[in-house]
CSV table of C-alpha atoms in Angstrom, one decimal:
chain,number,residue,atom,x,y,z
V,1,MET,CA,0.0,0.0,0.0
V,2,THR,CA,1.3,3.4,-1.0
V,3,PHE,CA,2.4,5.5,2.0
V,4,LYS,CA,1.6,9.2,1.6
V,5,ASN,CA,2.5,11.3,4.6
V,6,ASP,CA,0.3,14.3,5.3
V,7,ASP,CA,1.5,15.7,8.6
V,8,PRO,CA,1.4,19.5,9.1
V,9,ALA,CA,3.4,19.0,12.3
V,10,ALA,CA,6.3,17.2,10.5
V,11,PRO,CA,9.5,19.1,11.1
V,12,VAL,CA,11.6,20.6,8.3
V,13,ILE,CA,15.3,20.2,8.6
V,14,LEU,CA,17.7,22.7,7.0
V,15,ALA,CA,21.3,21.6,7.0
V,16,ARG,CA,24.5,22.2,5.1
V,17,PHE,CA,25.5,19.7,2.4
V,18,ALA,CA,28.9,18.2,3.1
V,19,GLY,CA,29.1,15.5,0.5
V,20,PRO,CA,26.9,12.5,-0.2
V,21,GLU,CA,27.7,11.1,3.3
V,22,SER,CA,25.8,14.1,4.9
V,23,VAL,CA,22.5,13.1,3.3
V,24,ALA,CA,21.7,10.3,5.7
V,25,GLY,CA,22.0,12.5,8.7
V,26,ILE,CA,19.5,15.1,7.6
V,27,ILE,CA,17.0,12.3,6.6
V,28,ALA,CA,17.4,10.7,10.0
V,29,GLU,CA,16.9,14.1,11.8
V,30,ALA,CA,13.7,14.6,9.8
V,31,GLY,CA,12.5,11.1,10.7
V,32,GLY,CA,12.3,10.5,7.0
V,33,LEU,CA,12.5,6.7,7.0
V,34,ALA,CA,10.8,6.1,10.3
V,35,TRP,CA,7.7,4.6,8.7
V,36,LEU,CA,9.6,2.8,5.9
V,37,THR,CA,10.0,-1.0,6.3
V,38,PRO,CA,12.7,-2.7,4.3
V,39,ASP,CA,10.2,-4.8,2.2
V,40,ARG,CA,8.6,-1.7,0.6
V,41,ARG,CA,9.1,-0.6,-3.0
V,42,VAL,CA,10.8,2.8,-3.0
V,43,LEU,CA,10.7,5.2,-6.0
V,44,ILE,CA,13.0,8.2,-6.2
V,45,LYS,CA,11.9,11.1,-8.4
V,46,PRO,CA,14.8,13.5,-9.1
V,47,ASN,CA,14.5,16.6,-11.3
V,48,LEU,CA,16.2,15.8,-14.6
V,49,VAL,CA,14.1,18.3,-16.6
V,50,ALA,CA,16.3,18.4,-19.7
V,51,TRP,CA,19.9,17.3,-20.4
V,52,LEU,CA,21.2,18.8,-23.6
V,53,SER,CA,23.6,16.3,-25.2
V,54,ALA,CA,24.0,18.3,-28.4
V,55,VAL,CA,24.9,21.6,-26.7
V,56,ALA,CA,27.4,22.2,-23.8
V,57,PHE,CA,25.5,23.7,-20.9
V,58,PRO,CA,26.0,24.2,-17.1
V,59,PRO,CA,23.7,21.8,-15.1
V,60,TYR,CA,24.1,23.7,-11.8
V,61,GLY,CA,20.7,24.1,-10.2
V,62,VAL,CA,18.9,22.9,-13.4
V,63,VAL,CA,19.0,19.2,-12.4
V,64,THR,CA,19.3,17.3,-9.2
V,65,THR,CA,22.9,16.5,-8.4
V,66,THR,CA,24.1,12.9,-8.5
V,67,ALA,CA,25.9,13.4,-5.2
V,68,VAL,CA,22.6,13.9,-3.4
V,69,VAL,CA,20.9,11.1,-5.2
V,70,GLU,CA,23.7,8.7,-4.3
V,71,GLY,CA,23.7,9.8,-0.7
V,72,LEU,CA,20.0,9.0,-0.6
V,73,ILE,CA,20.5,5.6,-2.1
V,74,ARG,CA,23.1,4.7,0.4
V,75,ALA,CA,20.8,5.8,3.3
V,76,LEU,CA,18.0,3.6,1.9
V,77,ILE,CA,20.4,0.6,1.6
V,78,ASP,CA,21.7,1.1,5.1
V,79,HIS,CA,18.0,1.1,6.2
V,80,GLY,CA,17.7,-2.3,4.7
V,81,VAL,CA,15.7,-1.3,1.6
V,82,ARG,CA,16.5,-3.4,-1.5
V,83,ASP,CA,13.7,-2.5,-4.0
V,84,ILE,CA,14.7,1.0,-5.2
V,85,THR,CA,13.7,2.6,-8.5
V,86,LEU,CA,15.0,5.9,-10.0
V,87,GLY,CA,12.3,7.2,-12.3
V,88,GLU,CA,12.0,10.3,-14.5
V,89,GLY,CA,10.5,11.6,-17.7
V,90,SER,CA,12.9,14.2,-19.0
V,91,LEU,CA,12.0,16.5,-21.9
V,92,VAL,CA,12.4,14.8,-25.3
V,93,ASN,CA,14.0,16.9,-28.0
V,94,HIS,CA,16.0,14.9,-30.5
V,95,GLU,CA,17.6,18.0,-32.1
V,96,LEU,CA,19.1,19.1,-28.8
V,97,GLY,CA,19.9,15.5,-27.7
V,98,CYS,CA,17.4,15.6,-24.9
V,99,SER,CA,15.9,12.4,-23.4
V,100,THR,CA,15.7,10.6,-20.1
V,101,ARG,CA,18.2,8.1,-21.4
V,102,ALA,CA,20.6,10.9,-22.1
V,103,ALA,CA,20.2,12.4,-18.6
V,104,PHE,CA,20.7,8.9,-17.0
V,105,GLU,CA,23.8,8.4,-19.0
V,106,HIS,CA,25.5,11.8,-18.4
V,107,LEU,CA,24.7,11.8,-14.7
V,108,GLY,CA,26.1,8.3,-14.1
V,109,TYR,CA,22.9,6.6,-13.3
V,110,ASP,CA,24.0,3.4,-15.1
V,111,ARG,CA,26.9,3.2,-12.6
V,112,LEU,CA,24.5,3.8,-9.7
V,113,SER,CA,22.3,1.0,-11.0
V,114,GLN,CA,25.2,-1.4,-11.3
V,115,ARG,CA,26.7,-0.4,-8.0
V,116,TYR,CA,23.6,-0.5,-5.8
V,117,GLY,CA,21.1,-2.6,-7.8
V,118,VAL,CA,18.8,0.3,-8.4
V,119,LYS,CA,16.3,0.1,-11.3
V,120,LEU,CA,16.1,2.9,-13.8
V,121,VAL,CA,12.7,3.8,-15.3
V,122,ASP,CA,11.9,6.2,-18.1
V,123,PHE,CA,8.4,7.3,-17.5
V,124,HIS,CA,8.0,8.0,-21.2
V,125,ASP,CA,8.1,4.3,-21.8
V,126,GLY,CA,4.9,3.9,-20.0
V,127,PRO,CA,2.5,2.5,-19.1
V,128,HIS,CA,0.5,5.5,-18.0
V,129,ASP,CA,-2.8,5.1,-16.2
V,130,LEU,CA,-5.7,7.5,-16.8
V,131,VAL,CA,-6.7,9.2,-13.6
V,132,LYS,CA,-9.5,11.8,-13.4
V,133,LEU,CA,-8.8,14.5,-10.9
V,134,ASP,CA,-11.8,16.9,-10.3
V,135,GLY,CA,-13.0,15.6,-13.7
V,136,LYS,CA,-9.8,16.5,-15.5
V,137,PRO,CA,-8.1,13.5,-17.2
V,138,LEU,CA,-4.4,13.0,-16.6
V,139,ARG,CA,-2.2,10.1,-17.6
V,140,ILE,CA,0.3,9.3,-14.8
V,141,ALA,CA,3.2,6.9,-15.0
V,142,ARG,CA,2.1,3.7,-13.4
V,143,PRO,CA,5.4,3.3,-11.4
V,144,LEU,CA,4.5,6.5,-9.5
V,145,LEU,CA,1.1,5.2,-8.7
V,146,GLU,CA,2.3,1.8,-7.6
V,147,ALA,CA,5.3,2.8,-5.5
V,148,ASP,CA,4.9,2.1,-1.8
V,149,PHE,CA,7.2,5.0,-0.8
V,150,LEU,CA,7.8,8.0,-3.1
V,151,ILE,CA,10.8,10.2,-2.4
V,152,ASP,CA,10.8,13.5,-4.2
V,153,VAL,CA,14.3,15.0,-4.8
V,154,PRO,CA,13.9,18.4,-6.6
V,155,SER,CA,16.5,21.0,-7.2
V,156,LEU,CA,16.2,24.4,-5.4
V,157,LYS,CA,15.1,26.8,-8.2
V,158,THR,CA,12.7,29.5,-9.2
V,159,HIS,CA,10.4,29.2,-12.2
V,160,SER,CA,9.2,31.9,-14.6
V,161,GLN,CA,5.6,30.6,-14.6
V,162,THR,CA,5.1,29.3,-11.1
V,163,THR,CA,7.6,31.4,-9.1
V,164,VAL,CA,9.3,28.3,-7.6
V,165,SER,CA,9.9,24.8,-8.8
V,166,LEU,CA,10.4,22.5,-5.9
V,167,GLY,CA,8.9,19.1,-4.8
V,168,LEU,CA,5.3,19.5,-5.8
V,169,LYS,CA,6.1,21.0,-9.3
V,170,ASN,CA,8.7,18.3,-9.8
V,171,LEU,CA,6.0,15.6,-9.9
V,172,LYS,CA,4.8,17.0,-13.3
V,173,GLY,CA,7.7,14.9,-14.7
V,174,GLY,CA,5.6,11.8,-14.0
V,175,LEU,CA,2.8,12.8,-16.4
V,176,SER,CA,2.6,11.7,-20.0
V,177,ALA,CA,3.8,14.3,-22.6
V,178,LYS,CA,0.2,15.1,-23.6
V,179,SER,CA,-0.9,15.5,-20.0
V,180,ARG,CA,1.9,17.9,-19.3
V,181,ALA,CA,0.8,20.0,-22.2
V,182,PHE,CA,-2.8,19.7,-21.0
V,183,CYS,CA,-1.7,21.3,-17.7
V,184,HIS,CA,-0.7,24.4,-19.7
V,185,GLY,CA,-4.1,24.7,-21.3
V,186,ARG,CA,-6.2,27.8,-21.7
V,187,LYS,CA,-9.1,26.5,-19.6
V,188,PHE,CA,-7.0,25.3,-16.7
V,189,ASP,CA,-4.6,27.3,-14.5
V,190,LEU,CA,-1.2,25.7,-14.3
V,191,SER,CA,-0.9,26.2,-10.5
V,192,GLU,CA,-4.3,24.5,-10.0
V,193,MET,CA,-3.2,21.6,-12.1
V,194,ILE,CA,0.0,21.2,-10.1
V,195,ALA,CA,-2.1,21.1,-6.9
V,196,LEU,CA,-4.3,18.4,-8.4
V,197,PHE,CA,-1.7,15.9,-9.4
V,198,ALA,CA,0.5,16.7,-6.3
V,199,ASP,CA,-2.5,15.9,-4.1
V,200,ARG,CA,-2.8,12.5,-5.8
V,201,LEU,CA,0.9,11.7,-5.7
V,202,TYR,CA,1.8,13.3,-2.4
V,203,PRO,CA,5.3,12.1,-1.5
V,204,ALA,CA,6.3,10.3,1.6
V,205,LEU,CA,9.6,12.2,1.8
V,206,THR,CA,10.8,15.4,0.2
V,207,LEU,CA,14.6,16.1,0.0
V,208,ILE,CA,15.3,19.4,-1.7
V,209,ASP,CA,18.8,19.5,-3.3
V,210,GLY,CA,20.2,23.0,-2.7
V,211,VAL,CA,23.8,22.2,-3.4
V,212,TYR,CA,23.2,24.8,-6.2
V,213,LEU,CA,20.4,27.3,-6.3
V,214,LEU,CA,19.0,28.5,-9.7
V,215,GLU,CA,17.3,31.8,-10.2
V,216,MET,CA,15.4,32.8,-13.4
V,217,GLY,CA,14.8,29.1,-13.9
V,218,PRO,CA,13.8,26.4,-14.6
V,219,LEU,CA,16.0,25.8,-17.6
V,220,HIS,CA,19.6,26.3,-18.7
V,221,THR,CA,19.6,30.1,-19.2
V,222,GLY,CA,19.0,30.7,-15.5
V,223,ARG,CA,21.7,32.0,-13.1
V,224,ALA,CA,23.2,29.5,-10.7
V,225,HIS,CA,24.7,30.0,-7.2
V,226,ARG,CA,26.6,27.6,-5.0
V,227,HIS,CA,24.4,27.2,-1.8
V,228,ASP,CA,25.3,23.9,-0.1
V,229,LEU,CA,21.9,23.4,1.4
V,230,LEU,CA,19.6,20.5,2.0
V,231,ILE,CA,16.0,20.8,3.0
V,232,CYS,CA,14.2,17.7,4.2
V,233,SER,CA,10.7,16.9,5.5
V,234,ARG,CA,8.2,14.1,5.7
V,235,ASP,CA,5.6,16.6,4.6
V,236,ALA,CA,5.8,17.9,1.1
V,237,LEU,CA,3.9,21.1,1.7
V,238,ASN,CA,6.1,22.0,4.6
V,239,ALA,CA,9.3,21.3,2.6
V,240,ASP,CA,8.2,23.4,-0.3
V,241,ALA,CA,7.1,26.3,1.9
V,242,VAL,CA,10.5,26.5,3.5
V,243,GLY,CA,12.2,26.1,0.1
V,244,ALA,CA,10.2,29.0,-1.3
V,245,ALA,CA,11.2,31.2,1.7
V,246,VAL,CA,14.8,30.3,1.2
V,247,LEU,CA,14.5,31.4,-2.4
V,248,GLY,CA,13.2,34.8,-1.1
V,249,HIS,CA,9.5,34.2,-2.0
V,250,ASP,CA,6.6,34.3,0.5
V,251,PRO,CA,5.1,30.7,0.3
V,252,ALA,CA,1.7,32.1,1.1
V,253,ARG,CA,1.8,33.8,-2.3
V,254,ILE,CA,2.8,30.7,-4.3
V,255,ARG,CA,-0.4,29.7,-5.8
V,256,HIS,CA,0.1,26.0,-6.3
V,257,LEU,CA,1.1,25.7,-2.6
V,258,THR,CA,-1.9,27.6,-1.3
V,259,SER,CA,-4.2,25.7,-3.7
V,260,LEU,CA,-2.9,22.3,-2.4
V,261,ALA,CA,-3.2,23.5,1.2
V,262,ARG,CA,-6.8,24.4,0.7
V,263,ARG,CA,-7.6,21.0,-0.8
V,264,ARG,CA,-6.1,19.5,2.4
V,265,GLY,CA,-7.8,21.8,4.8
V,266,ARG,CA,-4.5,23.5,5.7
V,267,ARG,CA,-2.8,26.9,5.6
V,268,VAL,CA,0.6,27.9,4.2
V,269,ASP,CA,2.1,29.7,7.2
V,270,LEU,CA,5.9,29.6,7.9
V,271,SER,CA,5.3,30.8,11.5
V,272,ARG,CA,3.5,27.5,12.3
V,273,LEU,CA,6.2,25.2,11.0
V,274,ASP,CA,8.7,23.3,13.1
V,275,ILE,CA,12.0,24.2,11.5
V,276,HIS,CA,15.2,22.7,12.8
V,277,GLY,CA,18.9,23.2,12.0
V,278,LEU,CA,19.7,26.4,10.1
V,279,SER,CA,17.3,29.3,10.1
V,280,TRP,CA,15.7,29.9,6.8
V,281,ASN,CA,16.4,33.6,7.2
V,282,GLU,CA,20.1,32.7,7.6
V,283,VAL,CA,20.2,30.9,4.3
V,284,LYS,CA,17.7,33.1,2.4
V,285,PHE,CA,18.7,34.2,-1.1
V,286,ASP,CA,16.5,36.6,-3.0
V,287,ALA,CA,16.3,34.7,-6.2
V,288,ALA,CA,14.5,36.3,-9.2
V,289,ALA,CA,11.8,34.1,-10.7
V,290,ASP,CA,12.2,35.5,-14.2
V,291,TRP,CA,14.4,37.8,-16.2
V,292,GLU,CA,13.5,41.5,-16.0
V,293,TRP,CA,11.0,42.5,-18.7
V,294,LEU,CA,10.4,45.9,-20.3
V,295,PRO,CA,7.4,47.8,-18.9
V,296,ASP,CA,5.5,47.6,-22.2
V,297,ASP,CA,6.2,43.9,-22.4
V,298,SER,CA,7.9,44.3,-25.7
V,299,GLY,CA,10.9,42.2,-24.7
V,300,PRO,CA,13.4,41.4,-21.9
V,301,LEU,CA,15.4,44.3,-20.4
V,302,ALA,CA,18.3,43.0,-22.5
V,303,PHE,CA,16.6,44.4,-25.6
V,304,ALA,CA,17.0,47.9,-24.2
V,305,ARG,CA,20.5,47.3,-22.9
V,306,GLN,CA,21.6,46.0,-26.3
V,307,GLY,CA,19.7,48.5,-28.4
V,308,VAL,CA,17.3,46.0,-30.0
V,309,THR,CA,14.5,47.9,-31.8
V,310,GLY,CA,11.8,46.9,-34.2
V,311,PHE,CA,11.2,43.5,-32.7
V,312,ARG,CA,8.5,42.7,-30.1
V,313,LEU,CA,8.8,39.6,-28.0
V,314,PRO,CA,6.1,39.5,-25.3
V,315,ASN,CA,6.9,37.5,-22.2
V,316,HIS,CA,5.4,34.0,-22.3
V,317,ASP,CA,2.4,33.1,-20.2
V,318,HIS,CA,1.3,30.0,-18.3
V,319,THR,CA,0.1,28.3,-21.6
V,320,LEU,CA,3.6,27.9,-23.0
V,321,CYS,CA,4.5,24.3,-22.2
V,322,THR,CA,8.0,23.2,-21.3
V,323,GLY,CA,8.7,21.7,-24.7
V,324,CYS,CA,8.3,25.0,-26.4
V,325,THR,CA,10.1,26.8,-23.6
V,326,LEU,CA,13.2,24.8,-24.6
V,327,VAL,CA,12.9,26.4,-28.0
V,328,TYR,CA,11.9,29.9,-26.7
V,329,ASN,CA,15.2,30.5,-25.1
V,330,PRO,CA,17.2,29.8,-28.3
V,331,ALA,CA,14.7,32.1,-30.2
V,332,LEU,CA,15.5,34.9,-27.7
V,333,MET,CA,19.2,34.4,-28.4
V,334,PHE,CA,18.6,34.5,-32.1
V,335,ILE,CA,16.8,37.8,-31.9
V,336,LEU,CA,19.6,39.3,-29.7
V,337,SER,CA,22.2,38.0,-32.2
V,338,ALA,CA,20.4,39.8,-35.0
V,339,ASN,CA,20.9,43.2,-33.4
V,340,GLN,CA,23.5,44.8,-35.6
V,341,GLY,CA,22.8,48.4,-34.7
V,342,GLN,CA,19.9,48.7,-37.2
V,343,ASP,CA,16.2,48.7,-36.6
V,344,MET,CA,14.6,45.3,-37.4
V,345,GLY,CA,11.5,47.0,-38.9
V,346,SER,CA,8.3,45.9,-37.3
V,347,ALA,CA,8.2,42.2,-36.3
V,348,GLU,CA,6.9,40.2,-33.4
V,349,LEU,CA,7.2,36.6,-32.1
V,350,LEU,CA,4.2,35.1,-30.3
V,351,THR,CA,4.0,31.9,-28.2
V,352,GLY,CA,1.6,29.8,-26.3
V,353,LYS,CA,-2.1,29.2,-26.6
V,354,GLU,CA,-3.4,32.7,-25.8
V,355,MET,CA,-1.3,35.3,-27.6
V,356,ALA,CA,-3.1,36.9,-30.5
V,357,ALA,CA,-1.6,39.3,-33.0
V,358,ASP,CA,-3.2,42.8,-32.9
V,359,GLY,CA,-2.1,43.9,-36.4
V,360,SER,CA,0.5,46.4,-35.2
V,361,ALA,CA,3.4,44.3,-36.6
V,362,GLU,CA,4.3,44.0,-40.2
V,363,VAL,CA,5.6,40.4,-39.7
V,364,THR,CA,4.2,38.0,-37.0
V,365,PHE,CA,6.2,34.9,-36.2
V,366,LEU,CA,4.0,32.2,-34.6
V,367,LEU,CA,6.1,29.7,-32.5
V,368,GLY,CA,4.7,26.2,-32.2
V,369,ASP,CA,1.6,24.4,-33.2
V,370,CYS,CA,-0.6,25.8,-30.4
V,371,CYS,CA,0.2,29.4,-31.3
V,372,VAL,CA,-0.3,28.7,-35.0
V,373,ALA,CA,-3.7,27.2,-34.3
V,374,HIS,CA,-4.8,30.0,-32.0
V,375,ASN,CA,-4.1,32.6,-34.7
V,376,GLN,CA,-5.4,30.5,-37.6
V,377,LYS,CA,-8.3,32.8,-38.3
V,378,ASN,CA,-6.7,36.0,-37.1
V,379,ASP,CA,-7.2,38.3,-40.1
V,380,ARG,CA,-5.3,41.1,-38.4
V,381,ILE,CA,-2.0,39.5,-39.2
V,382,LYS,CA,-0.3,41.3,-42.0
V,383,ARG,CA,2.4,38.8,-42.8
V,384,ARG,CA,2.2,35.4,-41.1
V,385,VAL,CA,5.3,33.2,-40.5
V,386,GLU,CA,4.4,29.8,-39.0
V,387,ILE,CA,7.1,28.0,-37.1
V,388,ALA,CA,5.2,24.7,-36.8
V,389,GLY,CA,6.1,21.8,-34.6
V,390,CYS,CA,5.3,20.4,-31.1
V,391,PRO,CA,7.8,21.6,-30.3
V,392,PRO,CA,9.2,23.4,-33.3
V,393,ARG,CA,12.8,22.7,-34.3
V,394,VAL,CA,15.4,25.2,-33.1
V,395,ALA,CA,17.0,25.2,-36.6
V,396,ASP,CA,13.6,26.0,-38.2
V,397,THR,CA,13.2,28.9,-35.8
V,398,ALA,CA,16.5,30.5,-36.8
V,399,GLU,CA,15.8,29.8,-40.5
V,400,ALA,CA,12.3,31.4,-40.3
V,401,LEU,CA,13.8,34.5,-38.8
V,402,ILE,CA,16.6,34.8,-41.4
V,403,GLN,CA,14.3,34.2,-44.4
V,404,ASN,CA,12.0,37.0,-43.2
V,405,GLY,CA,14.5,39.8,-42.7
V,406,ILE,CA,15.9,39.1,-39.2
V,407,PRO,CA,19.6,38.4,-39.6
V,408,ALA,CA,19.8,35.8,-36.8
V,409,ARG,CA,22.9,33.8,-36.2
V,410,PRO,CA,22.1,30.1,-35.9
V,411,GLU,CA,25.1,29.5,-33.6
V,412,ALA,CA,24.0,32.1,-31.1
V,413,PHE,CA,22.4,29.7,-28.6
V,414,ALA,CA,25.3,27.3,-28.6
V,415,ARG,CA,27.7,30.2,-28.2
V,416,PHE,CA,25.7,31.6,-25.3
V,417,MET,CA,25.7,28.2,-23.5
V,418,ALA,CA,29.5,27.8,-24.2
V,419,ARG,CA,30.1,31.2,-22.6
V,420,MET,CA,28.1,30.2,-19.5
V,421,VAL,CA,30.0,26.9,-19.2
V,422,GLU,CA,33.3,28.8,-19.4
V,423,ARG,CA,32.2,31.4,-16.8
V,424,TYR,CA,31.1,28.7,-14.3
V,425,GLY,CA,34.3,26.7,-15.1
V,426,GLU,CA,36.4,29.6,-13.9
V,427,ASP,CA,34.7,29.6,-10.5
V,428,PRO,CA,35.9,26.7,-8.2
V,429,ALA,CA,32.6,26.8,-6.4
V,430,PHE,CA,31.0,25.0,-9.3
V,431,GLU,CA,32.0,21.4,-9.4
V,432,MET,CA,31.0,19.0,-12.2
V,433,ALA,CA,32.0,16.2,-9.8
V,434,HIS,CA,28.6,16.7,-8.1
V,435,PHE,CA,27.0,15.3,-11.2
V,436,ARG,CA,29.0,12.1,-11.2
V,437,PRO,CA,28.9,9.1,-8.9
V,438,ILE,CA,31.5,8.8,-6.2
V,439,ASP,CA,34.7,7.1,-7.3
V,440,PRO,CA,34.8,3.7,-5.5
């Protein structure tokens, strides 16, 4: 029988990360394995949102560190547990080399499997079971539904759509690809959808990996900081509330947290939590949820800083799914690369399921099938450029811009990522060793 702890009185432990061997101590202090008997099936859900095999990128704060995962596995084995599964459903983008298999390979999960007998499961392989939550159909990976003891291991990061991405948001990786896109629908609020599936999958233990902290997340263009922090609790809401506070955001204003709390007859109130170890104020970092945007929503502040004129890029809304977000960031880099001191005329790039052209632009780029469909009958568009795909290809996005008068540089995204890798590589606080298993 699946164990789902719901204990508002469960303590939250904040402690410094001091290598994989420090993980067991914080779990023990939280009483994290107190109700786990060795015969139970344990499923670990890390955050491996997207590993780019085709482009060098810094993983700091984007994905859960292998060091924390391995420390957790050791703690479980020392507790006597033998049936352990690592499961994830990473973004799939063949052009960028993204898949769960790629993430497992690059993070050394094959070695963890061989060393500790851990099973690896790609949620995309199915099966998925249809579950109706408040009448809304979602397909959820069966291993998540059948696990006796679910351990949620997110990274500590902000999110441009949901303000924070912690344990509850991390569970979205257990949905089928179509169900994930469904959560970004026009009729349903993303935060409410997170509350729905998190209520169904409520973890038995949440261990937030704050070895690195990522602001302006959740993907690879965010800004990472070394933080050496672990947050652990038997109660997922409590863990996420403290995680949000550490990121500098009032958890009572995080809508998926407050929505889930209402569903469970609870309140999100830091003052009522039993917090041990470090004070959250002591380790608080004011992490921005998103890049700064121009007041008229015509583009990021970087447009003004770099003198970009004649191109409008409204900030994406909650209907832009993660698959298209992975293409949106390269599109932004292409537009910035096209800035050669000359006005780009009158162009705009729209995204998601709700943005509609108002006829003010001479050229309207529609990124992704959803945006194309939403504007299909929009007769205000003067010149339509459809960048089709679910998601569209990055190369097609660059080509569409170039063919329609925007001198984008196709290599801009890869060069931006390479500069980030170089910058982090010059700082000894950022260690790629955290993303590899311990040498035996």
